[in-house]
Amino acid sequence: MNPEHFALLDEARRSLPDGFKVEISGDTIVMMVSPSGIHQRNLLVVRRQFDAHVPAELLPSENTDLVSPNVGKSRNPDLTYLPMAALETTENQVPAEFAAIAVELVSPSNPENDWVGKVRDYPLMGIPLYLLVDARQKTVTLFSRPDGTKYHRREDIEFGETLHVPEPFDFELVTDGLLAY
């Protein structure tokens, strides 16, 4: 990855007011404002279910910078689960390949970032599962089986249905408690 991009990313993080987060995908820097109450509530509904089924060696982490310098990506999922050892660092970035899953709640102001950019970037970054909750459409989508270039499996459900989340979690995600925007 171009070192100038990481320097620009660091400068953007230092310059932005509280409540903003920044990601990089190739030559594009994406800045986002803090999420709404419904966004946070839906995230917590999903997180509670993951927390009840997470393997002991993984820890939840919200808004952690996942980086893949070899493919020029730095992303910041709403929720991820990482091995404990990956979080034993003073760095503010974690190698993306340690992530067991990336969970995103679609931003109503920039849905393309989650539906296009991250569907493209997460398999390149080596993230095996990508769960996308879209409160605008009242859907939950799970992308899986990446090959290093793209995900080969996509499962879609509507709010109110259940979705099987595979290993290492292996549980049925219940979505009837999620709220629409």
Coordinates of C-alpha atoms in Angstrom, one line a residue:
M1 CA 0.0 0.0 0.0
N2 CA 1.2 3.5 -0.8
P3 CA 2.6 4.9 2.5
E4 CA 1.2 8.3 1.6
H5 CA -2.3 6.9 1.8
F6 CA -1.7 5.7 5.3
A7 CA -0.2 9.1 6.2
L8 CA -3.3 10.8 4.8
L9 CA -5.6 8.4 6.7
D10 CA -3.8 9.1 9.9
E11 CA -4.0 12.9 9.3
A12 CA -7.8 12.6 8.5
R13 CA -8.3 10.7 11.8
R14 CA -6.5 13.4 13.8
S15 CA -8.3 16.2 12.1
L16 CA -11.9 15.0 12.2
P17 CA -14.1 15.9 15.1
D18 CA -15.3 13.2 17.5
G19 CA -18.0 11.0 16.1
F20 CA -16.4 10.4 12.7
K21 CA -14.6 7.3 11.4
V22 CA -12.4 7.0 8.4
E23 CA -11.6 4.1 6.1
I24 CA -9.5 3.6 3.0
S25 CA -10.1 1.5 -0.1
G26 CA -7.3 1.9 -2.7
D27 CA -7.2 5.6 -3.6
T28 CA -10.5 6.4 -1.9
I29 CA -10.9 7.7 1.7
V30 CA -14.4 7.3 3.1
M31 CA -15.5 9.4 6.1
M32 CA -18.6 8.6 8.1
V33 CA -20.6 10.3 10.9
S34 CA -21.6 8.6 14.1
P35 CA -24.5 6.2 13.7
S36 CA -28.2 6.8 14.7
G37 CA -29.9 5.2 17.7
I38 CA -31.6 2.6 15.5
H39 CA -28.2 1.7 14.0
Q40 CA -26.7 1.2 17.5
R41 CA -29.8 -0.7 18.8
N42 CA -29.7 -3.1 15.8
L43 CA -26.0 -3.6 16.3
L44 CA -26.5 -4.5 19.9
V45 CA -29.3 -6.9 19.1
V46 CA -27.0 -8.7 16.7
R47 CA -24.0 -8.5 19.0
R48 CA -25.8 -10.1 21.9
Q49 CA -26.6 -13.1 19.8
F50 CA -23.0 -13.4 18.5
D51 CA -21.7 -13.0 22.1
A52 CA -23.8 -15.9 23.2
H53 CA -22.1 -18.2 20.6
V54 CA -18.6 -16.9 20.3
P55 CA -15.7 -19.3 20.8
A56 CA -13.7 -18.6 23.9
E57 CA -10.6 -17.6 21.9
L58 CA -12.4 -14.8 20.1
L59 CA -13.3 -11.3 21.5
P60 CA -15.8 -8.8 20.1
S61 CA -14.4 -5.5 18.9
E62 CA -16.4 -2.5 17.6
N63 CA -14.9 0.0 15.2
T64 CA -11.5 -1.7 15.0
D65 CA -9.3 -0.7 12.0
L66 CA -8.7 -3.9 10.0
V67 CA -5.8 -3.4 7.5
S68 CA -4.5 -5.2 4.5
P69 CA -1.6 -3.2 3.2
N70 CA -0.8 -5.7 0.5
V71 CA -4.2 -5.0 -1.1
G72 CA -4.4 -1.3 -0.1
K73 CA -7.3 -1.6 2.3
S74 CA -8.2 -0.3 5.7
R75 CA -11.7 -0.9 6.8
N76 CA -13.5 -0.3 10.1
P77 CA -16.5 -2.7 10.5
D78 CA -19.2 -1.9 13.1
L79 CA -18.4 -5.3 14.7
T80 CA -15.8 -7.9 14.3
Y81 CA -14.5 -10.9 16.3
L82 CA -10.8 -11.3 16.7
P83 CA -8.4 -13.7 18.5
M84 CA -7.3 -12.3 21.9
A85 CA -3.7 -12.2 20.8
A86 CA -4.6 -9.9 17.9
L87 CA -5.7 -7.3 20.4
E88 CA -2.6 -7.5 22.6
T89 CA -1.1 -4.5 20.9
T90 CA -0.6 -0.8 21.3
E91 CA -1.3 -0.3 17.6
N92 CA -4.6 1.0 16.5
Q93 CA -4.8 -1.4 13.5
V94 CA -5.2 -5.1 13.4
P95 CA -4.3 -7.3 10.3
A96 CA -7.7 -8.1 8.6
E97 CA -6.9 -11.8 8.1
F98 CA -7.4 -12.3 11.9
A99 CA -11.0 -11.3 11.7
A100 CA -13.5 -14.2 12.0
I101 CA -16.3 -12.0 10.6
A102 CA -17.1 -8.4 9.7
V103 CA -20.6 -7.2 10.7
E104 CA -21.9 -4.0 9.1
L105 CA -25.2 -2.1 9.5
V106 CA -25.9 -0.2 6.3
S107 CA -25.6 3.5 6.6
P108 CA -28.6 5.3 5.1
S109 CA -26.4 8.1 3.9
N110 CA -23.8 5.9 2.1
P111 CA -25.2 2.4 1.4
E112 CA -22.8 1.9 -1.5
N113 CA -19.9 1.7 0.9
D114 CA -21.4 -1.4 2.5
W115 CA -23.1 -3.0 -0.5
V116 CA -20.4 -2.4 -3.1
G117 CA -17.1 -1.3 -1.5
K118 CA -17.0 -3.7 1.4
V119 CA -18.5 -6.7 -0.6
R120 CA -15.5 -6.1 -2.9
D121 CA -12.9 -5.4 -0.2
Y122 CA -13.6 -7.9 2.6
P123 CA -12.8 -11.0 0.6
L124 CA -9.6 -9.4 -0.7
M125 CA -8.7 -8.7 2.9
G126 CA -9.2 -12.4 3.9
I127 CA -12.3 -11.9 6.0
P128 CA -14.2 -15.3 5.8
L129 CA -17.7 -14.0 6.7
Y130 CA -19.5 -10.7 6.0
L131 CA -22.8 -10.0 7.7
L132 CA -24.7 -7.0 6.3
V133 CA -27.8 -5.7 8.1
D134 CA -29.8 -3.3 6.0
A135 CA -32.5 -1.5 8.0
R136 CA -33.6 0.5 5.0
Q137 CA -34.6 -2.7 3.1
K138 CA -35.4 -4.8 6.3
T139 CA -32.9 -7.5 5.1
V140 CA -29.9 -9.4 6.5
T141 CA -27.3 -10.8 4.0
L142 CA -24.5 -13.2 4.8
F143 CA -21.6 -13.4 2.4
S144 CA -19.3 -16.4 2.8
R145 CA -16.8 -18.8 1.1
P146 CA -14.3 -16.2 -0.1
D147 CA -11.5 -17.2 -2.5
G148 CA -9.3 -14.1 -2.0
T149 CA -11.1 -12.2 -4.8
K150 CA -14.8 -12.5 -4.0
Y151 CA -17.4 -14.3 -1.9
H152 CA -19.0 -17.3 -3.6
R153 CA -22.0 -17.6 -1.3
R154 CA -24.7 -15.1 -0.5
E155 CA -27.7 -15.7 1.7
D156 CA -30.5 -13.2 2.1
I157 CA -33.4 -13.0 4.6
E158 CA -35.9 -10.5 5.6
F159 CA -36.3 -9.1 9.1
G160 CA -38.3 -11.6 11.1
E161 CA -36.6 -14.6 9.6
T162 CA -33.6 -16.6 11.0
L163 CA -30.2 -17.0 9.3
H164 CA -27.7 -19.7 10.1
V165 CA -24.3 -18.2 10.9
P166 CA -21.6 -20.9 10.2
E167 CA -18.5 -21.9 12.2
P168 CA -16.8 -20.6 14.2
F169 CA -20.1 -19.3 15.6
D170 CA -22.6 -21.9 14.4
F171 CA -26.0 -20.5 15.5
E172 CA -29.3 -19.2 14.2
L173 CA -29.4 -15.4 14.1
V174 CA -32.9 -14.2 15.0
T175 CA -33.8 -11.0 13.3
D176 CA -37.3 -10.3 14.6
G177 CA -36.0 -7.7 17.1
L178 CA -34.4 -5.5 14.4
L179 CA -35.9 -2.2 13.6
A180 CA -36.2 -0.5 10.2
Y181 CA -35.2 3.1 9.4

